[in-house]
């Protein structure tokens, strides 16, 4: 049985420690970016619509919700600063989607690493048979 020199064990620990520190730094960087999560429900089905900070609202696609509605969440700014959050809901008609709801949220936003409710629960009604769309959004990672 041969004993390993102390410097050999340090040589084995150093790469592991470096990998652990890198992983921890990567996780904290990923958590530092604000994230908007909206739960959108129609006809008993819930869709998760997420948004991260960006600079061009026209590049953010709307999401099909059950073939009847479309929902779009836009967060403008940088990972360090949110300038505005806009939420849009559309009823899908034969000709084109029609805007039925727009909500705008301006700073200041509460600084919190844990998620918190931004919107509360909202119910929207549209079309000649009053179809119901419900949504709520949480915001997390605001620095």
Tab-separated table of N, CA and C in Angstrom:
chain	number	residue	atom	x	y	z
A	1	UNK	N	0.840	-1.170	0.000
A	1	UNK	CA	0.000	0.000	0.000
A	1	UNK	C	0.890	1.239	0.000
A	2	UNK	N	0.712	2.089	-0.975
A	2	UNK	CA	1.510	3.304	-1.054
A	2	UNK	C	0.640	4.504	-0.747
A	3	UNK	N	1.190	5.396	-0.015
A	3	UNK	CA	0.477	6.629	0.321
A	3	UNK	C	0.691	7.642	-0.787
A	4	UNK	N	-0.384	8.353	-1.119
A	4	UNK	CA	-0.265	9.391	-2.135
A	4	UNK	C	0.220	10.671	-1.476
A	5	UNK	N	1.069	11.401	-2.155
A	5	UNK	CA	1.511	12.670	-1.588
A	5	UNK	C	0.328	13.635	-1.452
A	6	UNK	N	0.432	14.557	-0.511
A	6	UNK	CA	-0.646	15.511	-0.255
A	6	UNK	C	-0.950	16.371	-1.475
A	7	UNK	N	0.066	16.715	-2.229
A	7	UNK	CA	-0.171	17.559	-3.397
A	7	UNK	C	-0.977	16.830	-4.471
A	8	UNK	N	-0.953	15.521	-4.521
A	8	UNK	CA	-1.747	14.764	-5.498
A	8	UNK	C	-3.227	14.869	-5.177
A	9	UNK	N	-3.594	14.788	-3.891
A	9	UNK	CA	-5.007	14.915	-3.550
A	9	UNK	C	-5.502	16.330	-3.815
A	10	UNK	N	-4.649	17.313	-3.593
A	10	UNK	CA	-5.026	18.690	-3.900
A	10	UNK	C	-5.228	18.859	-5.400
A	11	UNK	N	-4.400	18.143	-6.177
A	11	UNK	CA	-4.539	18.220	-7.633
A	11	UNK	C	-5.853	17.603	-8.096
A	12	UNK	N	-6.355	16.610	-7.364
A	12	UNK	CA	-7.635	16.000	-7.716
A	12	UNK	C	-8.811	16.867	-7.275
A	13	UNK	N	-8.653	17.556	-6.160
A	13	UNK	CA	-9.743	18.377	-5.613
A	13	UNK	C	-9.900	19.677	-6.393
A	14	UNK	N	-8.815	20.258	-6.840
A	14	UNK	CA	-8.871	21.558	-7.516
A	14	UNK	C	-9.801	21.572	-8.727
A	15	UNK	N	-9.717	20.583	-9.651
A	15	UNK	CA	-10.645	20.613	-10.790
A	15	UNK	C	-12.103	20.449	-10.362
A	16	UNK	N	-12.349	19.626	-9.358
A	16	UNK	CA	-13.719	19.437	-8.877
A	16	UNK	C	-14.251	20.719	-8.256
A	17	UNK	N	-13.390	21.373	-7.454
A	17	UNK	CA	-13.792	22.623	-6.834
A	17	UNK	C	-14.061	23.682	-7.900
A	18	UNK	N	-13.208	23.750	-8.909
A	18	UNK	CA	-13.402	24.712	-9.995
A	18	UNK	C	-14.716	24.440	-10.731
A	19	UNK	N	-15.013	23.160	-10.979
A	19	UNK	CA	-16.265	22.806	-11.656
A	19	UNK	C	-17.470	23.180	-10.803
A	20	UNK	N	-17.374	22.947	-9.501
A	20	UNK	CA	-18.468	23.298	-8.599
A	20	UNK	C	-18.688	24.799	-8.554
A	21	UNK	N	-17.605	25.557	-8.462
A	21	UNK	CA	-17.726	27.019	-8.447
A	21	UNK	C	-18.304	27.535	-9.761
A	22	UNK	N	-17.869	26.949	-10.880
A	22	UNK	CA	-18.408	27.349	-12.182
A	22	UNK	C	-19.902	27.055	-12.250
A	23	UNK	N	-20.317	25.879	-11.783
A	23	UNK	CA	-21.738	25.518	-11.794
A	23	UNK	C	-22.540	26.461	-10.916
A	24	UNK	N	-22.010	26.804	-9.744
A	24	UNK	CA	-22.712	27.729	-8.849
A	24	UNK	C	-22.832	29.105	-9.484
A	25	UNK	N	-21.758	29.572	-10.116
A	25	UNK	CA	-21.799	30.877	-10.779
A	25	UNK	C	-22.787	30.869	-11.931
A	26	UNK	N	-22.809	29.781	-12.694
A	26	UNK	CA	-23.733	29.668	-13.820
A	26	UNK	C	-25.172	29.686	-13.334
A	27	UNK	N	-25.449	28.972	-12.240
A	27	UNK	CA	-26.810	28.950	-11.693
A	27	UNK	C	-27.229	30.325	-11.219
A	28	UNK	N	-26.327	31.046	-10.546
A	28	UNK	CA	-26.710	32.359	-10.047
A	28	UNK	C	-26.891	33.342	-11.193
A	29	UNK	N	-26.120	33.180	-12.267
A	29	UNK	CA	-26.314	34.039	-13.430
A	29	UNK	C	-27.665	33.735	-14.069
A	30	UNK	N	-28.008	32.452	-14.196
A	30	UNK	CA	-29.290	32.081	-14.809
A	30	UNK	C	-30.454	32.573	-13.972
A	31	UNK	N	-30.324	32.533	-12.643
A	31	UNK	CA	-31.403	32.978	-11.780
A	31	UNK	C	-31.493	34.502	-11.743
A	32	UNK	N	-30.395	35.199	-12.078
A	32	UNK	CA	-30.383	36.646	-11.987
A	32	UNK	C	-31.252	37.291	-13.061
A	33	UNK	N	-31.474	36.636	-14.175
A	33	UNK	CA	-32.265	37.212	-15.257
A	33	UNK	C	-33.747	37.154	-14.897
A	34	UNK	N	-34.465	38.267	-15.046
A	34	UNK	CA	-35.894	38.249	-14.758
A	34	UNK	C	-36.645	37.301	-15.691
A	35	UNK	N	-37.657	36.653	-15.157
A	35	UNK	CA	-38.477	35.734	-15.923
A	35	UNK	C	-39.939	36.000	-15.595
A	36	UNK	N	-40.741	36.175	-16.629
A	36	UNK	CA	-42.185	36.355	-16.478
A	36	UNK	C	-42.850	35.058	-16.901
A	37	UNK	N	-43.668	34.492	-16.024
A	37	UNK	CA	-44.386	33.249	-16.321
A	37	UNK	C	-45.879	33.507	-16.186
A	38	UNK	N	-46.596	33.245	-17.263
A	38	UNK	CA	-48.043	33.420	-17.262
A	38	UNK	C	-48.714	32.068	-17.483
A	39	UNK	N	-49.687	31.775	-16.647
A	39	UNK	CA	-50.540	30.604	-16.838
A	39	UNK	C	-51.812	31.092	-17.497
A	40	UNK	N	-52.078	30.564	-18.683
A	40	UNK	CA	-53.230	30.992	-19.473
A	40	UNK	C	-54.140	29.782	-19.652
A	41	UNK	N	-55.406	29.922	-19.232
A	41	UNK	CA	-56.336	28.795	-19.245
A	41	UNK	C	-57.534	29.095	-20.129
A	42	UNK	N	-57.855	28.114	-20.964
A	42	UNK	CA	-59.072	28.166	-21.778
A	42	UNK	C	-59.604	26.736	-21.904
A	43	UNK	N	-60.879	26.573	-21.702
A	43	UNK	CA	-61.563	25.283	-21.868
A	43	UNK	C	-60.900	24.174	-21.052
A	44	UNK	N	-60.460	24.508	-19.851
A	44	UNK	CA	-59.894	23.505	-18.964
A	44	UNK	C	-58.449	23.135	-19.223
A	45	UNK	N	-57.809	23.759	-20.210
A	45	UNK	CA	-56.409	23.485	-20.514
A	45	UNK	C	-55.580	24.716	-20.179
A	46	UNK	N	-54.495	24.497	-19.445
A	46	UNK	CA	-53.624	25.597	-19.042
A	46	UNK	C	-52.328	25.546	-19.837
A	47	UNK	N	-51.947	26.705	-20.368
A	47	UNK	CA	-50.707	26.857	-21.133
A	47	UNK	C	-49.758	27.735	-20.332
A	48	UNK	N	-48.476	27.418	-20.362
A	48	UNK	CA	-47.466	28.235	-19.716
A	48	UNK	C	-46.795	29.099	-20.776
A	49	UNK	N	-46.872	30.416	-20.596
A	49	UNK	CA	-46.267	31.361	-21.527
A	49	UNK	C	-45.191	32.120	-20.757
A	50	UNK	N	-43.939	32.037	-21.224
A	50	UNK	CA	-42.826	32.668	-20.529
A	50	UNK	C	-42.216	33.775	-21.375
A	51	UNK	N	-41.660	34.778	-20.683
A	51	UNK	CA	-40.980	35.878	-21.370
A	51	UNK	C	-39.718	36.243	-20.599
A	52	UNK	N	-38.676	36.560	-21.344
A	52	UNK	CA	-37.441	37.086	-20.779
A	52	UNK	C	-37.231	38.480	-21.360
A	53	UNK	N	-36.334	39.232	-20.747
A	53	UNK	CA	-36.087	40.597	-21.203
A	53	UNK	C	-35.552	40.606	-22.628
A	54	UNK	N	-36.085	41.503	-23.422
A	54	UNK	CA	-35.654	41.662	-24.806
A	54	UNK	C	-35.776	43.111	-25.227
A	55	UNK	N	-35.450	43.379	-26.488
A	55	UNK	CA	-35.470	44.761	-26.973
A	55	UNK	C	-36.451	44.988	-28.111
A	56	UNK	N	-36.967	43.920	-28.713
A	56	UNK	CA	-37.852	44.077	-29.865
A	56	UNK	C	-39.180	43.362	-29.620
A	57	UNK	N	-40.238	44.119	-29.326
A	57	UNK	CA	-41.524	43.476	-29.040
A	57	UNK	C	-42.135	42.781	-30.255
A	58	UNK	N	-41.731	43.172	-31.449
A	58	UNK	CA	-42.308	42.597	-32.661
A	58	UNK	C	-41.773	41.197	-32.964
A	59	UNK	N	-40.678	40.829	-32.363
A	59	UNK	CA	-40.110	39.491	-32.558
A	59	UNK	C	-40.704	38.458	-31.603
A	60	UNK	N	-41.461	38.920	-30.611
A	60	UNK	CA	-42.066	37.999	-29.640
A	60	UNK	C	-43.341	37.436	-30.266
A	61	UNK	N	-43.419	36.126	-30.434
A	61	UNK	CA	-44.621	35.548	-31.053
A	61	UNK	C	-45.765	35.451	-30.044
A	62	UNK	N	-46.979	35.508	-30.550
A	62	UNK	CA	-48.132	35.210	-29.704
A	62	UNK	C	-48.309	33.691	-29.692
A	63	UNK	N	-48.926	33.202	-28.626
A	63	UNK	CA	-49.089	31.767	-28.441
A	63	UNK	C	-50.553	31.390	-28.663
A	64	UNK	N	-50.792	30.357	-29.465
A	64	UNK	CA	-52.143	29.861	-29.700
A	64	UNK	C	-52.683	29.232	-28.415
A	65	UNK	N	-53.869	29.632	-28.030
A	65	UNK	CA	-54.516	29.085	-26.841
A	65	UNK	C	-55.817	28.414	-27.291
A	66	UNK	N	-55.764	27.124	-27.458
A	66	UNK	CA	-56.944	26.340	-27.775
A	66	UNK	C	-57.608	26.638	-29.102
A	67	UNK	N	-56.902	27.253	-30.029
A	67	UNK	CA	-57.490	27.558	-31.333
A	67	UNK	C	-58.503	28.694	-31.300
A	68	UNK	N	-58.748	29.290	-30.149
A	68	UNK	CA	-59.733	30.371	-30.018
A	68	UNK	C	-59.107	31.708	-29.659
A	69	UNK	N	-58.025	31.666	-28.888
A	69	UNK	CA	-57.369	32.877	-28.413
A	69	UNK	C	-55.891	32.828	-28.773
A	70	UNK	N	-55.243	33.986	-28.634
A	70	UNK	CA	-53.793	34.097	-28.721
A	70	UNK	C	-53.370	34.952	-27.534
A	71	UNK	N	-52.189	34.640	-26.972
A	71	UNK	CA	-51.697	35.390	-25.816
A	71	UNK	C	-50.238	35.724	-26.060
A	72	UNK	N	-49.859	36.950	-25.719
A	72	UNK	CA	-48.486	37.411	-25.937
A	72	UNK	C	-48.020	38.168	-24.702
A	73	UNK	N	-46.871	37.758	-24.171
A	73	UNK	CA	-46.271	38.484	-23.054
A	73	UNK	C	-44.920	39.027	-23.514
A	74	UNK	N	-44.711	40.317	-23.277
A	74	UNK	CA	-43.506	40.996	-23.742
A	74	UNK	C	-42.868	41.710	-22.554
A	75	UNK	N	-41.600	41.407	-22.308
A	75	UNK	CA	-40.838	42.105	-21.268
A	75	UNK	C	-39.681	42.812	-21.971
A	76	UNK	N	-39.694	44.139	-21.941
A	76	UNK	CA	-38.648	44.915	-22.600
A	76	UNK	C	-37.655	45.424	-21.568
A	77	UNK	N	-36.377	45.356	-21.921
A	77	UNK	CA	-35.321	45.820	-21.040
A	77	UNK	C	-34.117	44.909	-21.150
A	78	UNK	N	-33.355	44.876	-20.080
A	78	UNK	CA	-32.156	44.046	-20.002
A	78	UNK	C	-32.283	43.140	-18.786
A	79	UNK	N	-31.385	42.164	-18.638
A	79	UNK	CA	-31.440	41.340	-17.425
A	79	UNK	C	-31.260	42.150	-16.143
A	80	UNK	N	-30.653	43.332	-16.245
A	80	UNK	CA	-30.441	44.170	-15.065
A	80	UNK	C	-31.584	45.145	-14.809
A	81	UNK	N	-32.386	45.461	-15.838
A	81	UNK	CA	-33.430	46.479	-15.682
A	81	UNK	C	-34.608	46.183	-16.616
A	82	UNK	N	-35.787	46.097	-16.039
A	82	UNK	CA	-37.003	45.909	-16.836
A	82	UNK	C	-37.601	47.290	-17.088
A	83	UNK	N	-37.826	47.619	-18.354
A	83	UNK	CA	-38.405	48.912	-18.714
A	83	UNK	C	-39.932	48.876	-18.721
A	84	UNK	N	-40.499	47.776	-19.214
A	84	UNK	CA	-41.962	47.656	-19.300
A	84	UNK	C	-42.324	46.190	-19.530
A	85	UNK	N	-43.488	45.815	-19.038
A	85	UNK	CA	-44.069	44.504	-19.336
A	85	UNK	C	-45.423	44.754	-19.963
A	86	UNK	N	-45.648	44.176	-21.132
A	86	UNK	CA	-46.926	44.295	-21.828
A	86	UNK	C	-47.522	42.903	-22.031
A	87	UNK	N	-48.809	42.796	-21.771
A	87	UNK	CA	-49.538	41.544	-21.985
A	87	UNK	C	-50.662	41.819	-22.970
A	88	UNK	N	-50.826	40.907	-23.925
A	88	UNK	CA	-51.848	41.063	-24.959
A	88	UNK	C	-52.662	39.779	-25.071
A	89	UNK	N	-53.963	39.921	-25.210
A	89	UNK	CA	-54.841	38.775	-25.476
A	89	UNK	C	-55.660	39.099	-26.719
A	90	UNK	N	-55.793	38.113	-27.578
A	90	UNK	CA	-56.522	38.260	-28.838
A	90	UNK	C	-57.554	37.149	-28.938
A	91	UNK	N	-58.690	37.451	-29.555
A	91	UNK	CA	-59.639	36.411	-29.960
A	91	UNK	C	-59.295	36.090	-31.410
A	92	UNK	N	-59.214	34.822	-31.727
A	92	UNK	CA	-58.923	34.412	-33.104
A	92	UNK	C	-60.223	34.420	-33.898
A	93	UNK	N	-60.302	35.262	-34.910
A	93	UNK	CA	-61.485	35.300	-35.776
A	93	UNK	C	-61.112	34.700	-37.132
A	94	UNK	N	-62.093	34.543	-37.981
A	94	UNK	CA	-61.823	33.967	-39.304
A	94	UNK	C	-60.865	34.825	-40.114
A	95	UNK	N	-60.978	36.123	-39.970
A	95	UNK	CA	-60.139	37.025	-40.759
A	95	UNK	C	-58.760	37.229	-40.147
A	96	UNK	N	-58.722	37.497	-38.822
A	96	UNK	CA	-57.452	37.789	-38.158
A	96	UNK	C	-57.662	37.844	-36.653
A	97	UNK	N	-56.597	37.730	-35.872
A	97	UNK	CA	-56.743	37.904	-34.426
A	97	UNK	C	-57.141	39.344	-34.105
A	98	UNK	N	-58.044	39.508	-33.138
A	98	UNK	CA	-58.528	40.830	-32.735
A	98	UNK	C	-58.148	41.046	-31.273
A	99	UNK	N	-57.483	42.162	-31.014
A	99	UNK	CA	-57.055	42.491	-29.662
A	99	UNK	C	-58.266	42.715	-28.761
A	100	UNK	N	-58.320	41.986	-27.635
A	100	UNK	CA	-59.422	42.171	-26.684
A	100	UNK	C	-58.929	42.680	-25.328
A	101	UNK	N	-57.609	42.627	-25.114
A	101	UNK	CA	-57.088	43.049	-23.816
A	101	UNK	C	-55.613	43.400	-23.943
A	102	UNK	N	-55.231	44.522	-23.330
A	102	UNK	CA	-53.831	44.901	-23.240
A	102	UNK	C	-53.586	45.417	-21.834
A	103	UNK	N	-52.530	44.939	-21.209
A	103	UNK	CA	-52.151	45.411	-19.877
A	103	UNK	C	-50.690	45.832	-19.913
A	104	UNK	N	-50.389	46.966	-19.284
A	104	UNK	CA	-49.019	47.494	-19.256
A	104	UNK	C	-48.602	47.657	-17.806
A	105	UNK	N	-47.399	47.159	-17.486
A	105	UNK	CA	-46.830	47.272	-16.145
A	105	UNK	C	-45.506	48.011	-16.257
A	106	UNK	N	-45.391	49.083	-15.478
A	106	UNK	CA	-44.202	49.929	-15.514
A	106	UNK	C	-43.413	49.797	-14.211
A	107	UNK	N	-42.104	50.092	-14.254
A	107	UNK	CA	-41.308	50.037	-13.036
A	107	UNK	C	-41.793	51.093	-12.034
A	108	UNK	N	-41.453	50.927	-10.792
A	108	UNK	CA	-40.500	49.958	-10.263
A	108	UNK	C	-41.159	48.603	-10.033
A	109	UNK	N	-40.384	47.538	-10.253
A	109	UNK	CA	-40.810	46.184	-9.961
A	109	UNK	C	-40.114	45.749	-8.673
A	110	UNK	N	-40.828	45.001	-7.862
A	110	UNK	CA	-40.273	44.556	-6.585
A	110	UNK	C	-39.047	43.690	-6.833
A	111	UNK	N	-37.964	44.000	-6.157
A	111	UNK	CA	-36.729	43.209	-6.278
A	111	UNK	C	-36.870	41.979	-5.407
A	112	UNK	N	-36.824	40.822	-6.067
A	112	UNK	CA	-37.001	39.567	-5.338
A	112	UNK	C	-36.480	38.416	-6.180
A	113	UNK	N	-35.715	37.540	-5.541
A	113	UNK	CA	-35.248	36.336	-6.233
A	113	UNK	C	-36.354	35.293	-6.295
A	114	UNK	N	-37.327	35.386	-5.384
A	114	UNK	CA	-38.430	34.426	-5.381
A	114	UNK	C	-39.588	34.978	-6.206
A	115	UNK	N	-40.351	34.116	-6.848
A	115	UNK	CA	-41.476	34.567	-7.680
A	115	UNK	C	-42.551	35.266	-6.853
A	116	UNK	N	-43.189	36.260	-7.462
A	116	UNK	CA	-44.329	36.914	-6.828
A	116	UNK	C	-45.372	37.258	-7.894
A	117	UNK	N	-46.615	37.370	-7.459
A	117	UNK	CA	-47.721	37.635	-8.381
A	117	UNK	C	-47.603	39.047	-8.938
A	118	UNK	N	-47.596	39.149	-10.246
A	118	UNK	CA	-47.576	40.463	-10.896
A	118	UNK	C	-48.987	40.919	-11.233
A	119	UNK	N	-49.821	40.004	-11.702
A	119	UNK	CA	-51.111	40.421	-12.255
A	119	UNK	C	-52.328	40.088	-11.408
A	120	UNK	N	-52.273	39.075	-10.581
A	120	UNK	CA	-53.505	38.546	-10.011
A	120	UNK	C	-54.207	37.728	-11.083
A	121	UNK	N	-55.405	37.221	-10.781
A	121	UNK	CA	-56.146	36.403	-11.752
A	121	UNK	C	-57.067	37.296	-12.573
A	122	UNK	N	-57.040	37.102	-13.888
A	122	UNK	CA	-57.853	37.892	-14.808
A	122	UNK	C	-58.731	36.971	-15.632
A	123	UNK	N	-59.955	37.374	-15.853
A	123	UNK	CA	-60.885	36.644	-16.722
A	123	UNK	C	-61.312	37.573	-17.845
A	124	UNK	N	-61.180	37.090	-19.075
A	124	UNK	CA	-61.564	37.854	-20.261
A	124	UNK	C	-62.658	37.098	-20.988
A	125	UNK	N	-63.605	37.830	-21.547
A	125	UNK	CA	-64.729	37.217	-22.262
A	125	UNK	C	-64.809	37.823	-23.654
A	126	UNK	N	-64.963	36.958	-24.668
A	126	UNK	CA	-64.988	37.457	-26.039
A	126	UNK	C	-65.788	36.532	-26.936
A	127	UNK	N	-66.139	37.037	-28.072
A	127	UNK	CA	-66.916	36.433	-29.153
A	127	UNK	C	-68.391	36.482	-28.812
A	128	UNK	N	-69.183	36.069	-29.764
A	128	UNK	CA	-70.638	36.158	-29.576
A	128	UNK	C	-71.155	35.162	-28.543
A	129	UNK	N	-70.364	34.156	-28.181
A	129	UNK	CA	-70.792	33.207	-27.154
A	129	UNK	C	-70.018	33.406	-25.845
A	130	UNK	N	-69.320	34.537	-25.747
A	130	UNK	CA	-68.616	34.922	-24.523
A	130	UNK	C	-67.668	33.834	-24.014
A	131	UNK	N	-66.749	33.435	-24.861
A	131	UNK	CA	-65.727	32.464	-24.448
A	131	UNK	C	-64.846	33.103	-23.375
A	132	UNK	N	-64.412	32.288	-22.404
A	132	UNK	CA	-63.641	32.812	-21.275
A	132	UNK	C	-62.176	32.377	-21.346
A	133	UNK	N	-61.296	33.348	-21.226
A	133	UNK	CA	-59.863	33.128	-21.125
A	133	UNK	C	-59.432	33.651	-19.757
A	134	UNK	N	-58.684	32.855	-19.019
A	134	UNK	CA	-58.182	33.284	-17.713
A	134	UNK	C	-56.658	33.271	-17.736
A	135	UNK	N	-56.065	34.239	-17.049
A	135	UNK	CA	-54.606	34.238	-16.944
A	135	UNK	C	-54.159	34.877	-15.639
A	136	UNK	N	-52.978	34.478	-15.228
A	136	UNK	CA	-52.266	35.144	-14.147
A	136	UNK	C	-50.777	35.018	-14.428
A	137	UNK	N	-50.003	36.020	-13.984
A	137	UNK	CA	-48.572	36.033	-14.268
A	137	UNK	C	-47.786	36.268	-12.994
A	138	UNK	N	-46.640	35.599	-12.910
A	138	UNK	CA	-45.709	35.827	-11.820
A	138	UNK	C	-44.390	36.330	-12.398
A	139	UNK	N	-43.687	37.105	-11.605
A	139	UNK	CA	-42.401	37.646	-12.009
A	139	UNK	C	-41.352	37.173	-11.013
A	140	UNK	N	-40.195	36.787	-11.520
A	140	UNK	CA	-39.135	36.339	-10.622
A	140	UNK	C	-37.784	36.805	-11.128
A	141	UNK	N	-36.822	36.828	-10.218
A	141	UNK	CA	-35.442	37.147	-10.593
A	141	UNK	C	-35.159	38.607	-10.806
A	142	UNK	N	-35.990	39.508	-10.277
A	142	UNK	CA	-35.742	40.939	-10.453
A	142	UNK	C	-34.654	41.357	-9.470
A	143	UNK	N	-33.625	41.998	-9.991
A	143	UNK	CA	-32.481	42.417	-9.148
A	143	UNK	C	-32.562	43.884	-8.826
